[in-house]
């Protein structure tokens, strides 16, 4: 994994969109460089190196990047997302090789959004999507039959079940730490 082994640690974000007790999962398009065809959280990407997405106050830059990518990947109209509707939970640090050349080496900001979003999927980014319950996600993870991105699997193993059970009071989980995650 040359790109990550050379020290190219970078910022990322993972958005988890919930509606009526279900989480939106996406299957990454086959054209993706890393983890094509794998199922993952609702939207995940990287902020651009521009002032608007580098702003750190209240994670505003990350939230702007999330709105941009939700539009690009999922077709969610940007004017339907209020930046203040995102709930920042925490950050995780992880490294996940994909092949000999590519992989991820990230500090990943975790954002939750509770909204019925209008989807117009970009097939260059997303192959498929599905709304799942907590139990359905657990079955996917336990079956081993469906490819799941390492960051989603690590988050589920360590945090997501607890967070899902506490969706009514996410403040109890918020922190400014960077949690180191390792693939099990």
mmCIF file of C-alpha atoms in Angstrom:
data_model
loop_
_atom_site.group_PDB
_atom_site.id
_atom_site.type_symbol
_atom_site.label_atom_id
_atom_site.label_comp_id
_atom_site.label_asym_id
_atom_site.label_seq_id
_atom_site.Cartn_x
_atom_site.Cartn_y
_atom_site.Cartn_z
ATOM 1 C CA UNK A 1 0.000 0.000 0.000
ATOM 2 C CA UNK A 2 2.420 2.627 -1.246
ATOM 3 C CA UNK A 3 0.153 5.660 -0.932
ATOM 4 C CA UNK A 4 -0.465 5.167 2.801
ATOM 5 C CA UNK A 5 2.920 3.712 3.720
ATOM 6 C CA UNK A 6 4.664 6.873 2.557
ATOM 7 C CA UNK A 7 2.983 8.872 5.305
ATOM 8 C CA UNK A 8 0.129 10.433 3.383
ATOM 9 C CA UNK A 9 -2.193 10.699 6.351
ATOM 10 C CA UNK A 10 -5.192 12.810 5.404
ATOM 11 C CA UNK A 11 -8.521 14.042 6.708
ATOM 12 C CA UNK A 12 -11.741 12.306 5.767
ATOM 13 C CA UNK A 13 -15.350 12.257 6.859
ATOM 14 C CA UNK A 14 -18.013 9.604 7.174
ATOM 15 C CA UNK A 15 -21.664 10.626 7.124
ATOM 16 C CA UNK A 16 -24.327 8.359 8.611
ATOM 17 C CA UNK A 17 -27.804 9.366 7.395
ATOM 18 C CA UNK A 18 -30.693 8.051 9.487
ATOM 19 C CA UNK A 19 -34.396 8.208 8.718
ATOM 20 C CA UNK A 20 -37.215 6.459 10.558
ATOM 21 C CA UNK A 21 -34.794 4.236 12.472
ATOM 22 C CA UNK A 22 -32.898 3.092 9.395
ATOM 23 C CA UNK A 23 -29.390 3.896 8.195
ATOM 24 C CA UNK A 24 -28.594 4.622 4.562
ATOM 25 C CA UNK A 25 -25.809 2.383 3.247
ATOM 26 C CA UNK A 26 -24.233 2.748 -0.157
ATOM 27 C CA UNK A 27 -22.385 0.259 -2.313
ATOM 28 C CA UNK A 28 -19.330 1.956 -3.754
ATOM 29 C CA UNK A 29 -19.153 2.076 -7.554
ATOM 30 C CA UNK A 30 -16.948 -0.393 -9.366
ATOM 31 C CA UNK A 31 -14.895 2.534 -10.710
ATOM 32 C CA UNK A 32 -13.669 3.539 -7.226
ATOM 33 C CA UNK A 33 -9.889 3.226 -6.735
ATOM 34 C CA UNK A 34 -10.209 1.839 -3.228
ATOM 35 C CA UNK A 35 -12.770 -0.728 -2.119
ATOM 36 C CA UNK A 36 -14.901 -0.786 -5.301
ATOM 37 C CA UNK A 37 -18.143 -2.691 -4.866
ATOM 38 C CA UNK A 38 -17.877 -2.642 -1.064
ATOM 39 C CA UNK A 39 -20.817 -1.514 1.065
ATOM 40 C CA UNK A 40 -20.189 1.469 3.300
ATOM 41 C CA UNK A 41 -21.848 4.205 5.311
ATOM 42 C CA UNK A 42 -24.087 6.787 3.658
ATOM 43 C CA UNK A 43 -21.345 9.031 2.292
ATOM 44 C CA UNK A 44 -17.599 9.169 2.846
ATOM 45 C CA UNK A 45 -14.904 11.252 1.243
ATOM 46 C CA UNK A 46 -12.277 13.923 1.857
ATOM 47 C CA UNK A 47 -12.462 17.678 2.291
ATOM 48 C CA UNK A 48 -10.780 19.720 -0.404
ATOM 49 C CA UNK A 49 -7.748 21.869 0.367
ATOM 50 C CA UNK A 50 -9.757 25.087 0.093
ATOM 51 C CA UNK A 51 -10.501 27.646 2.809
ATOM 52 C CA UNK A 52 -14.214 26.774 2.994
ATOM 53 C CA UNK A 53 -13.480 23.107 3.768
ATOM 54 C CA UNK A 54 -10.408 23.712 5.938
ATOM 55 C CA UNK A 55 -12.276 25.799 8.525
ATOM 56 C CA UNK A 56 -12.030 23.965 11.857
ATOM 57 C CA UNK A 57 -14.485 25.918 14.047
ATOM 58 C CA UNK A 58 -17.346 23.537 14.924
ATOM 59 C CA UNK A 59 -16.139 21.191 12.137
ATOM 60 C CA UNK A 60 -17.764 23.610 9.693
ATOM 61 C CA UNK A 61 -15.303 22.811 6.891
ATOM 62 C CA UNK A 62 -15.939 19.074 7.191
ATOM 63 C CA UNK A 63 -19.694 19.691 7.169
ATOM 64 C CA UNK A 64 -19.389 21.826 4.010
ATOM 65 C CA UNK A 65 -17.388 19.024 2.388
ATOM 66 C CA UNK A 66 -20.070 16.527 3.416
ATOM 67 C CA UNK A 67 -22.792 18.591 1.749
ATOM 68 C CA UNK A 68 -20.679 18.856 -1.418
ATOM 69 C CA UNK A 69 -20.039 15.096 -1.547
ATOM 70 C CA UNK A 70 -23.613 14.129 -0.631
ATOM 71 C CA UNK A 71 -24.655 16.090 -3.701
ATOM 72 C CA UNK A 72 -21.926 14.580 -5.903
ATOM 73 C CA UNK A 73 -22.407 10.956 -4.784
ATOM 74 C CA UNK A 74 -26.037 10.704 -3.716
ATOM 75 C CA UNK A 75 -27.580 13.580 -5.655
ATOM 76 C CA UNK A 76 -28.885 15.220 -2.472
ATOM 77 C CA UNK A 77 -29.688 18.849 -3.379
ATOM 78 C CA UNK A 78 -27.342 21.041 -1.285
ATOM 79 C CA UNK A 79 -30.105 23.513 -0.463
ATOM 80 C CA UNK A 80 -32.031 20.743 1.336
ATOM 81 C CA UNK A 81 -29.284 20.217 3.945
ATOM 82 C CA UNK A 82 -28.792 22.700 6.757
ATOM 83 C CA UNK A 83 -25.180 22.631 7.922
ATOM 84 C CA UNK A 84 -26.412 22.846 11.531
ATOM 85 C CA UNK A 85 -28.384 19.608 11.145
ATOM 86 C CA UNK A 86 -25.185 17.545 11.160
ATOM 87 C CA UNK A 87 -24.167 16.106 14.504
ATOM 88 C CA UNK A 88 -20.418 15.766 14.894
ATOM 89 C CA UNK A 89 -19.629 12.737 17.069
ATOM 90 C CA UNK A 90 -15.859 12.152 17.114
ATOM 91 C CA UNK A 91 -12.806 11.361 14.985
ATOM 92 C CA UNK A 92 -11.133 8.048 14.299
ATOM 93 C CA UNK A 93 -7.658 7.248 13.043
ATOM 94 C CA UNK A 94 -7.217 4.131 10.937
ATOM 95 C CA UNK A 95 -5.158 2.602 8.175
ATOM 96 C CA UNK A 96 -6.681 0.114 5.730
ATOM 97 C CA UNK A 97 -4.777 -1.329 2.771
ATOM 98 C CA UNK A 98 -6.777 -2.227 -0.322
ATOM 99 C CA UNK A 99 -4.062 -3.642 -2.570
ATOM 100 C CA UNK A 100 -0.299 -3.271 -3.015
ATOM 101 C CA UNK A 101 -0.673 0.301 -4.243
ATOM 102 C CA UNK A 102 -3.809 1.783 -2.688
ATOM 103 C CA UNK A 103 -5.447 2.055 0.683
ATOM 104 C CA UNK A 104 -6.680 4.526 3.253
ATOM 105 C CA UNK A 105 -4.705 6.269 6.009
ATOM 106 C CA UNK A 106 -7.073 8.749 7.582
ATOM 107 C CA UNK A 107 -8.309 10.810 10.443
ATOM 108 C CA UNK A 108 -12.019 10.384 9.817
ATOM 109 C CA UNK A 109 -14.604 12.830 11.197
ATOM 110 C CA UNK A 110 -17.881 11.084 12.048
ATOM 111 C CA UNK A 111 -21.089 12.995 11.255
ATOM 112 C CA UNK A 112 -24.703 11.944 11.806
ATOM 113 C CA UNK A 113 -27.653 13.408 9.920
ATOM 114 C CA UNK A 114 -31.323 12.688 10.639
ATOM 115 C CA UNK A 115 -33.256 13.497 7.507
ATOM 116 C CA UNK A 116 -35.409 12.091 4.746
ATOM 117 C CA UNK A 117 -33.035 12.902 1.905
ATOM 118 C CA UNK A 118 -33.929 13.090 -1.765
ATOM 119 C CA UNK A 119 -31.613 10.701 -3.638
ATOM 120 C CA UNK A 120 -30.506 10.919 -7.261
ATOM 121 C CA UNK A 121 -27.603 8.458 -7.249
ATOM 122 C CA UNK A 122 -24.486 9.153 -9.332
ATOM 123 C CA UNK A 123 -23.574 5.751 -10.856
ATOM 124 C CA UNK A 124 -19.917 6.813 -11.161
ATOM 125 C CA UNK A 125 -19.804 7.006 -7.357
ATOM 126 C CA UNK A 126 -22.511 4.654 -6.062
ATOM 127 C CA UNK A 127 -23.508 1.253 -7.442
ATOM 128 C CA UNK A 128 -26.471 0.650 -5.128
ATOM 129 C CA UNK A 129 -27.976 1.790 -1.837
ATOM 130 C CA UNK A 130 -30.206 0.407 0.877
ATOM 131 C CA UNK A 131 -31.837 1.610 4.088
ATOM 132 C CA UNK A 132 -31.130 -0.901 6.881
ATOM 133 C CA UNK A 133 -32.123 -1.439 10.486
ATOM 134 C CA UNK A 134 -29.534 -2.044 13.174
ATOM 135 C CA UNK A 135 -30.331 -5.770 13.069
ATOM 136 C CA UNK A 136 -29.999 -5.925 9.272
ATOM 137 C CA UNK A 137 -26.608 -4.225 9.437
ATOM 138 C CA UNK A 138 -25.498 -6.685 12.109
ATOM 139 C CA UNK A 139 -26.578 -9.587 9.865
ATOM 140 C CA UNK A 140 -24.594 -8.129 6.961
ATOM 141 C CA UNK A 141 -21.483 -7.860 9.118
ATOM 142 C CA UNK A 142 -21.844 -11.334 10.619
ATOM 143 C CA UNK A 143 -22.634 -13.127 7.351
ATOM 144 C CA UNK A 144 -19.262 -12.367 5.775
ATOM 145 C CA UNK A 145 -20.968 -12.738 2.393
ATOM 146 C CA UNK A 146 -21.100 -9.022 1.624
ATOM 147 C CA UNK A 147 -17.997 -6.866 1.234
ATOM 148 C CA UNK A 148 -17.990 -4.047 3.799
ATOM 149 C CA UNK A 149 -15.440 -1.223 3.926
ATOM 150 C CA UNK A 150 -12.898 -1.542 6.734
ATOM 151 C CA UNK A 151 -13.836 1.808 8.301
ATOM 152 C CA UNK A 152 -17.516 0.837 8.511
ATOM 153 C CA UNK A 153 -16.662 -2.559 9.989
ATOM 154 C CA UNK A 154 -14.294 -0.988 12.554
ATOM 155 C CA UNK A 155 -16.854 1.660 13.528
ATOM 156 C CA UNK A 156 -19.577 -0.961 13.902
ATOM 157 C CA UNK A 157 -17.367 -3.208 15.998
ATOM 158 C CA UNK A 158 -16.359 -0.447 18.389
ATOM 159 C CA UNK A 159 -19.010 2.281 18.411
ATOM 160 C CA UNK A 160 -21.991 2.136 16.090
ATOM 161 C CA UNK A 161 -24.182 -0.255 18.070
ATOM 162 C CA UNK A 162 -23.831 1.919 21.155
ATOM 163 C CA UNK A 163 -24.400 5.110 19.168
ATOM 164 C CA UNK A 164 -27.449 3.615 17.448
ATOM 165 C CA UNK A 165 -28.964 2.702 20.822
ATOM 166 C CA UNK A 166 -28.384 6.295 21.974
ATOM 167 C CA UNK A 167 -29.627 8.203 18.935
ATOM 168 C CA UNK A 168 -31.968 10.208 21.178
ATOM 169 C CA UNK A 169 -29.018 11.571 23.185
ATOM 170 C CA UNK A 170 -25.905 11.737 20.994
ATOM 171 C CA UNK A 171 -24.327 14.387 23.227
ATOM 172 C CA UNK A 172 -23.199 11.588 25.546
ATOM 173 C CA UNK A 173 -20.910 10.261 22.789
ATOM 174 C CA UNK A 174 -19.440 13.507 21.460
ATOM 175 C CA UNK A 175 -15.775 14.159 22.056
ATOM 176 C CA UNK A 176 -12.772 15.800 20.452
ATOM 177 C CA UNK A 177 -10.570 12.742 20.747
ATOM 178 C CA UNK A 178 -9.027 10.804 17.914
ATOM 179 C CA UNK A 179 -9.773 7.128 18.509
ATOM 180 C CA UNK A 180 -7.265 4.710 17.024
ATOM 181 C CA UNK A 181 -9.027 1.877 15.250
ATOM 182 C CA UNK A 182 -7.543 -1.418 14.113
ATOM 183 C CA UNK A 183 -9.125 -3.977 11.866
ATOM 184 C CA UNK A 184 -10.087 -7.161 13.703
#
